[in-house]
CSV table of C-alpha atoms in Angstrom, one decimal:
chain,number,residue,atom,x,y,z
G,15,MET,CA,159.6,76.4,129.6
G,16,ARG,CA,156.8,75.6,127.5
G,17,ARG,CA,154.9,74.7,131.0
G,18,SER,CA,155.8,78.0,132.1
G,19,LEU,CA,154.9,80.2,129.5
G,20,VAL,CA,151.4,78.0,129.2
G,21,THR,CA,151.0,78.9,133.3
G,22,LEU,CA,151.7,82.4,132.5
G,23,ILE,CA,149.2,83.0,129.8
G,24,ALA,CA,146.4,81.5,132.0
G,25,LEU,CA,147.9,83.9,134.9
G,26,VAL,CA,147.3,86.8,132.4
G,27,LEU,CA,144.0,86.1,131.2
G,28,THR,CA,142.6,85.0,134.3
G,29,LEU,CA,144.0,88.7,136.3
G,30,GLY,CA,142.6,90.4,133.0
G,31,LEU,CA,139.1,88.9,133.1
G,32,GLY,CA,139.4,90.0,136.9
G,33,ILE,CA,140.3,93.8,135.7
G,34,LEU,CA,136.9,93.2,133.2
G,35,SER,CA,135.0,91.7,135.8
G,36,ALA,CA,135.8,94.3,138.7
G,37,HIS,CA,135.3,97.2,135.5
G,38,GLY,CA,132.2,96.0,134.5
G,39,ALA,CA,131.3,96.0,138.6
G,40,ASP,CA,131.6,99.7,138.9
G,41,LYS,CA,128.3,99.6,137.1
G,42,ILE,CA,124.3,98.8,137.9
G,43,ARG,CA,122.8,96.4,136.0
G,44,VAL,CA,119.5,97.0,135.1
G,45,VAL,CA,117.4,95.1,132.9
G,46,THR,CA,114.4,96.9,131.2
G,47,THR,CA,111.0,95.0,130.0
G,48,ILE,CA,110.6,96.7,126.9
G,49,PRO,CA,113.0,99.0,125.1
G,50,ASP,CA,111.2,102.6,125.7
G,51,LEU,CA,112.3,101.9,129.5
G,52,LYS,CA,115.6,100.8,128.7
G,53,SER,CA,115.9,104.4,126.6
G,54,LEU,CA,114.5,106.5,130.0
G,55,ALA,CA,116.8,104.2,132.0
G,56,GLU,CA,119.7,105.1,130.4
G,57,ALA,CA,118.5,108.9,130.2
G,58,VAL,CA,118.5,108.6,133.9
G,59,GLY,CA,121.2,106.5,134.8
G,60,GLY,CA,123.5,107.6,132.2
G,61,ASP,CA,127.3,106.2,133.0
G,62,VAL,CA,126.2,104.5,136.5
G,63,ILE,CA,124.7,101.9,135.1
G,64,ASP,CA,124.6,99.2,132.0
G,65,ALA,CA,120.9,98.9,130.2
G,66,GLU,CA,119.1,96.4,128.4
G,67,SER,CA,116.0,95.0,127.5
G,68,LEU,CA,114.1,91.6,127.5
G,69,THR,CA,112.3,92.7,124.2
G,70,ARG,CA,113.3,94.4,120.8
G,71,GLY,CA,111.2,97.4,119.2
G,72,ASN,CA,109.4,95.6,116.7
G,73,GLN,CA,107.4,92.6,118.8
G,74,ASN,CA,104.6,92.3,120.3
G,75,PHE,CA,105.3,93.0,124.2
G,76,HIS,CA,101.9,91.4,125.0
G,77,GLU,CA,103.4,88.0,123.5
G,78,ALA,CA,106.7,88.0,124.2
G,79,GLU,CA,108.1,84.2,124.8
G,80,VAL,CA,110.5,83.9,127.9
G,81,ARG,CA,113.8,82.4,127.0
G,82,PRO,CA,116.7,81.0,128.5
G,83,SER,CA,118.4,84.2,127.6
G,84,MET,CA,116.2,86.5,129.4
G,85,MET,CA,116.6,84.0,132.8
G,86,LEU,CA,120.4,84.7,132.2
G,87,LYS,CA,120.0,88.9,132.1
G,88,LEU,CA,117.9,88.8,135.2
G,89,ARG,CA,120.1,86.6,136.9
G,90,ARG,CA,123.0,89.1,136.7
G,91,ALA,CA,120.8,91.7,137.2
G,92,ASP,CA,121.1,94.7,140.5
G,93,ALA,CA,117.3,96.2,139.2
G,94,LEU,CA,114.3,95.4,137.0
G,95,ILE,CA,112.2,97.8,135.6
G,96,GLU,CA,108.6,96.6,134.4
G,97,ASN,CA,105.9,98.7,132.6
G,98,GLY,CA,102.9,96.7,134.5
G,99,LEU,CA,99.6,96.7,133.7
G,100,ASP,CA,99.6,93.7,132.4
G,101,LEU,CA,101.6,94.8,129.4
G,102,ASP,CA,104.9,92.2,130.1
G,103,THR,CA,103.5,90.1,132.6
G,104,TRP,CA,105.4,87.0,131.3
G,105,VAL,CA,108.5,88.7,133.2
G,106,ASP,CA,107.2,86.8,136.1
G,107,VAL,CA,108.2,83.6,134.7
G,108,ALA,CA,111.2,84.8,133.7
G,109,VAL,CA,112.3,86.0,136.8
G,110,HIS,CA,111.2,83.1,138.7
G,111,GLY,CA,113.3,81.3,137.0
G,112,ALA,CA,116.7,83.5,137.3
G,113,ASN,CA,116.5,82.7,140.9
G,114,ASN,CA,117.5,86.1,141.7
G,115,PRO,CA,116.1,87.7,145.0
G,116,LYS,CA,117.3,91.6,144.4
G,117,ILE,CA,114.4,91.6,141.7
G,118,LEU,CA,111.9,89.4,143.0
G,119,ARG,CA,108.1,91.3,143.1
G,120,GLY,CA,108.7,94.0,146.4
G,121,SER,CA,112.8,93.8,146.3
G,122,ILE,CA,114.3,97.3,146.0
G,123,GLY,CA,115.2,96.5,143.0
G,124,ARG,CA,111.8,95.8,141.3
G,125,ILE,CA,110.8,98.9,139.7
G,126,ALA,CA,107.2,99.7,138.5
G,127,ALA,CA,107.5,102.8,135.3
G,128,SER,CA,103.8,103.3,135.3
G,129,ARG,CA,103.3,104.0,138.8
G,130,ASN,CA,101.6,107.5,139.6
G,131,ILE,CA,100.5,108.0,136.4
G,132,SER,CA,96.5,108.6,135.8
G,133,LEU,CA,95.2,105.6,133.5
G,134,LEU,CA,93.2,105.2,130.5
G,135,ASP,CA,90.9,102.9,129.4
G,136,VAL,CA,90.3,101.3,132.9
G,137,PRO,CA,87.2,99.3,133.0
G,138,THR,CA,84.0,100.1,134.9
G,139,GLY,CA,82.6,97.0,135.3
G,140,PRO,CA,84.2,92.9,135.3
G,141,VAL,CA,86.7,91.7,132.5
G,142,ASP,CA,86.5,88.6,130.9
G,143,ARG,CA,88.0,86.6,127.8
G,144,SER,CA,84.7,87.2,125.5
G,145,MET,CA,85.6,90.6,125.7
G,146,GLY,CA,89.3,90.5,123.9
G,147,ASP,CA,92.7,91.5,125.3
G,148,VAL,CA,91.0,94.1,127.9
G,149,HIS,CA,93.2,95.4,130.8
G,150,PRO,CA,91.2,95.5,134.1
G,151,GLY,CA,93.8,98.0,135.3
G,152,GLY,CA,93.8,100.4,132.4
G,153,ASN,CA,95.1,100.6,129.3
G,154,PRO,CA,99.3,100.3,129.5
G,155,HIS,CA,100.7,102.1,126.9
G,156,VAL,CA,102.1,105.1,128.7
G,157,THR,CA,105.5,105.3,127.2
G,158,LEU,CA,104.2,106.8,123.8
G,159,ASP,CA,102.7,109.9,125.6
G,160,PRO,CA,105.7,112.0,125.9
G,161,GLY,CA,103.8,114.1,127.8
G,162,LEU,CA,104.4,111.2,130.8
G,163,ALA,CA,107.9,110.9,130.9
G,164,PRO,CA,108.4,113.3,133.3
G,165,ILE,CA,106.4,110.7,136.3
G,166,ILE,CA,107.9,107.8,134.4
G,167,THR,CA,111.0,108.6,135.1
G,168,GLN,CA,110.5,110.0,138.2
G,169,ASN,CA,109.8,106.3,139.4
G,170,ILE,CA,112.6,105.2,137.6
G,171,LEU,CA,114.7,107.6,139.3
G,172,GLU,CA,113.2,106.1,142.8
G,173,GLY,CA,114.3,102.7,142.4
G,174,LEU,CA,117.3,103.2,140.8
G,175,ALA,CA,118.3,105.4,144.1
G,176,ARG,CA,116.7,102.7,146.2
G,177,VAL,CA,119.5,100.2,144.5
G,178,ALA,CA,122.1,102.5,144.7
G,179,PRO,CA,120.9,105.7,147.1
G,180,GLU,CA,125.3,107.0,146.4
G,181,HIS,CA,124.4,107.9,143.0
G,182,ARG,CA,121.2,109.9,143.6
G,183,ALA,CA,122.6,113.1,142.8
G,184,THR,CA,123.5,112.0,139.5
G,185,PHE,CA,120.3,110.7,138.6
G,186,GLU,CA,118.7,114.1,139.2
G,187,ARG,CA,121.0,115.9,137.7
G,188,ASN,CA,120.7,113.2,134.4
G,189,ARG,CA,117.1,113.4,134.8
G,190,GLN,CA,117.0,117.3,134.7
G,191,ALA,CA,119.0,117.4,131.7
G,192,PHE,CA,116.9,114.5,129.8
G,193,LEU,CA,113.7,116.8,130.6
G,194,ALA,CA,115.4,120.0,129.4
G,195,ARG,CA,115.9,118.2,125.9
G,196,LEU,CA,112.4,117.1,126.0
G,197,GLU,CA,111.2,120.3,126.9
G,198,PRO,CA,111.0,122.0,123.4
G,199,GLU,CA,110.6,118.9,121.6
G,200,LEU,CA,107.3,118.4,123.1
G,201,ALA,CA,106.5,121.9,122.2
G,202,ARG,CA,107.4,121.3,118.7
G,203,TRP,CA,105.5,118.5,118.4
G,204,LEU,CA,102.2,120.1,120.2
G,205,LYS,CA,102.6,122.8,117.4
G,206,THR,CA,102.9,120.7,114.3
G,207,LEU,CA,99.8,118.7,115.5
G,208,GLU,CA,98.0,122.2,116.7
G,209,PRO,CA,96.0,122.4,113.3
G,210,LEU,CA,94.8,119.1,113.2
G,211,LYS,CA,93.4,118.9,116.2
G,212,GLY,CA,90.0,117.4,116.7
G,213,ALA,CA,91.2,115.4,113.7
G,214,LYS,CA,89.9,111.4,113.9
G,215,VAL,CA,91.8,108.0,113.3
G,216,ILE,CA,91.3,104.6,113.6
G,217,ALA,CA,93.8,102.4,116.1
G,218,TYR,CA,94.4,98.6,114.7
G,219,HIS,CA,94.7,97.8,118.3
G,220,PRO,CA,94.7,100.6,120.8
G,221,VAL,CA,98.0,101.1,121.7
G,222,PHE,CA,98.3,104.6,121.1
G,223,THR,CA,95.3,105.8,123.0
G,224,TYR,CA,97.6,108.1,125.3
G,225,PHE,CA,99.4,109.7,122.1
G,226,VAL,CA,96.0,110.4,120.8
G,227,LYS,CA,94.9,112.2,123.3
G,228,ARG,CA,98.0,114.4,124.4
G,229,PHE,CA,98.0,115.6,120.8
G,230,GLY,CA,94.0,116.6,120.7
G,231,LEU,CA,93.2,113.9,118.5
G,232,VAL,CA,90.3,111.3,118.6
G,233,GLN,CA,90.1,107.8,117.9
G,234,ALA,CA,87.2,107.0,116.4
G,235,GLY,CA,87.5,103.3,116.8
G,236,ALA,CA,89.5,100.3,116.1
G,237,LEU,CA,90.0,97.8,113.0
G,238,GLU,CA,90.0,94.9,115.3
G,239,ASP,CA,86.6,93.7,116.3
G,240,ARG,CA,87.9,93.2,119.6
G,241,PRO,CA,91.3,94.2,120.8
G,242,GLY,CA,93.6,91.4,120.1
G,243,ILE,CA,90.7,89.8,118.1
G,244,PRO,CA,90.7,89.4,114.3
G,245,PRO,CA,87.8,91.4,112.4
G,246,SER,CA,84.9,90.0,110.7
G,247,PRO,CA,84.3,91.1,107.6
G,248,GLN,CA,80.8,92.9,109.1
G,249,HIS,CA,83.2,94.8,111.4
G,250,LEU,CA,85.3,95.9,108.4
G,251,VAL,CA,82.1,96.9,106.4
G,252,ARG,CA,81.1,98.9,109.1
G,253,LEU,CA,84.1,100.4,109.9
G,254,ILE,CA,84.6,101.6,106.2
G,255,ARG,CA,81.3,103.1,106.1
G,256,GLN,CA,82.0,105.1,109.2
G,257,MET,CA,85.6,106.2,108.2
G,258,LYS,CA,83.9,107.7,104.7
G,259,ASP,CA,81.1,109.2,107.1
G,260,GLU,CA,82.9,110.9,109.3
G,261,LYS,CA,85.8,111.4,106.9
G,262,VAL,CA,88.7,109.9,109.1
G,263,LYS,CA,91.8,109.9,107.0
G,264,VAL,CA,94.4,107.5,108.8
G,265,ILE,CA,94.3,104.3,110.2
G,266,LEU,CA,97.3,103.9,113.0
G,267,VAL,CA,99.5,100.6,112.6
G,268,GLU,CA,101.4,98.7,114.4
G,269,PRO,CA,104.8,96.9,112.8
G,270,TRP,CA,103.7,93.4,113.5
G,271,ASN,CA,100.0,94.3,112.3
G,272,ASP,CA,98.3,92.8,109.3
G,273,VAL,CA,99.2,96.0,107.6
G,274,LYS,CA,98.1,94.7,103.8
G,275,LEU,CA,94.7,93.9,105.8
G,276,ALA,CA,95.2,97.7,107.2
G,277,THR,CA,95.8,99.2,103.9
G,278,ARG,CA,93.0,97.4,102.2
G,279,VAL,CA,90.5,98.8,104.4
G,280,ALA,CA,91.9,102.1,103.8
G,281,GLU,CA,92.1,102.7,100.6
G,282,GLU,CA,88.3,101.3,100.3
G,283,ALA,CA,87.6,104.3,103.1
G,284,GLY,CA,89.6,106.9,101.1
G,285,ALA,CA,92.2,107.1,103.7
G,286,ARG,CA,96.0,105.9,104.8
G,287,ALA,CA,97.1,103.1,106.6
G,288,VAL,CA,100.7,104.2,108.6
G,289,VAL,CA,102.8,102.0,110.1
G,290,MET,CA,103.7,103.9,113.5
G,291,ALA,CA,106.9,103.3,116.6
G,292,THR,CA,105.2,101.5,119.4
G,293,SER,CA,108.4,102.0,120.9
G,294,VAL,CA,112.2,102.6,120.3
G,295,GLY,CA,114.0,100.3,117.8
G,296,ALA,CA,109.9,99.6,116.2
G,297,VAL,CA,110.6,101.3,113.1
G,298,LYS,CA,114.1,102.8,110.9
G,299,GLY,CA,115.5,105.5,112.3
G,300,ALA,CA,113.1,105.6,116.1
G,301,ASP,CA,116.3,104.6,117.8
G,302,THR,CA,116.2,107.2,120.9
G,303,TYR,CA,112.8,107.7,123.0
G,304,ILE,CA,112.6,111.2,121.6
G,305,ALA,CA,113.3,109.8,117.8
G,306,ALA,CA,110.5,107.4,118.5
G,307,VAL,CA,108.1,110.2,119.4
G,308,ASP,CA,109.4,112.5,116.2
G,309,HIS,CA,108.6,109.7,113.8
G,310,ASN,CA,105.6,109.1,115.5
G,311,VAL,CA,104.1,112.8,115.2
G,312,ARG,CA,106.5,113.6,111.9
G,313,THR,CA,103.8,110.6,110.2
G,314,LEU,CA,101.2,111.5,112.0
G,315,ALA,CA,101.3,115.2,110.5
G,316,GLU,CA,102.3,113.9,107.0
G,317,ALA,CA,99.3,111.7,106.5
G,318,LEU,CA,96.6,114.1,108.1
G,319,ARG,CA,97.1,117.1,105.7
């Protein structure tokens, strides 16, 4: 009797797990390299997909460490959405370890989010390490400009439709619904920052280039000596003098930057250092793509007034 009961329980558990597995298999498993792309993939994919990001919003994507947990996520993935432009080159190591042919470079499950975007900060000559973290293909932080979301979501739509063509109409409806929500928000953000057009800002690192350009601001310099290289005392002295001369009011800081240093420099120059959302989840309340952009607009508008 005891053996029969154990056998019955095992059978029920097996059937239950099988049902759960079958239910999970109905959805397309999407992995993204950064949280912005997870949020945008969910906007396009809706209930058809299960999406997860390999990184958190409050970390430096350039320096993400490849872990076994990444490989496990990628092993089960039907699609991988990457930013590209050297922001997430580490993902190739994780993909190699995952041994999943669906997401190898060149496979239908490999989706590049930054295709067809007019890139900024593209070097005009040779690039070497002495120049710091300069990206040969151009500045990779395209998701920070909400005006580029239509292109990015179109890239995601086309990629997901390659993986699951039977759901293309659903993806298209979802994308249009998302853009319909984004459009009035973008108009509101532009109106908020319209009186501040032409205002100069300093970036700790050149992350906000697309964002600054979208809203008609001017990036007058960087706190870093060169991208990714800590500033020398001489550079900081010159920067403070420049900020005073040009009446620059704001230094844009990422959550993992040396906020204390940025604050000291800002105070010396009569300005403010403000922590921006470099991605979904980077700061409290920035838990969706629209919420992250909204945080940045409100933070910058308050600091520049």
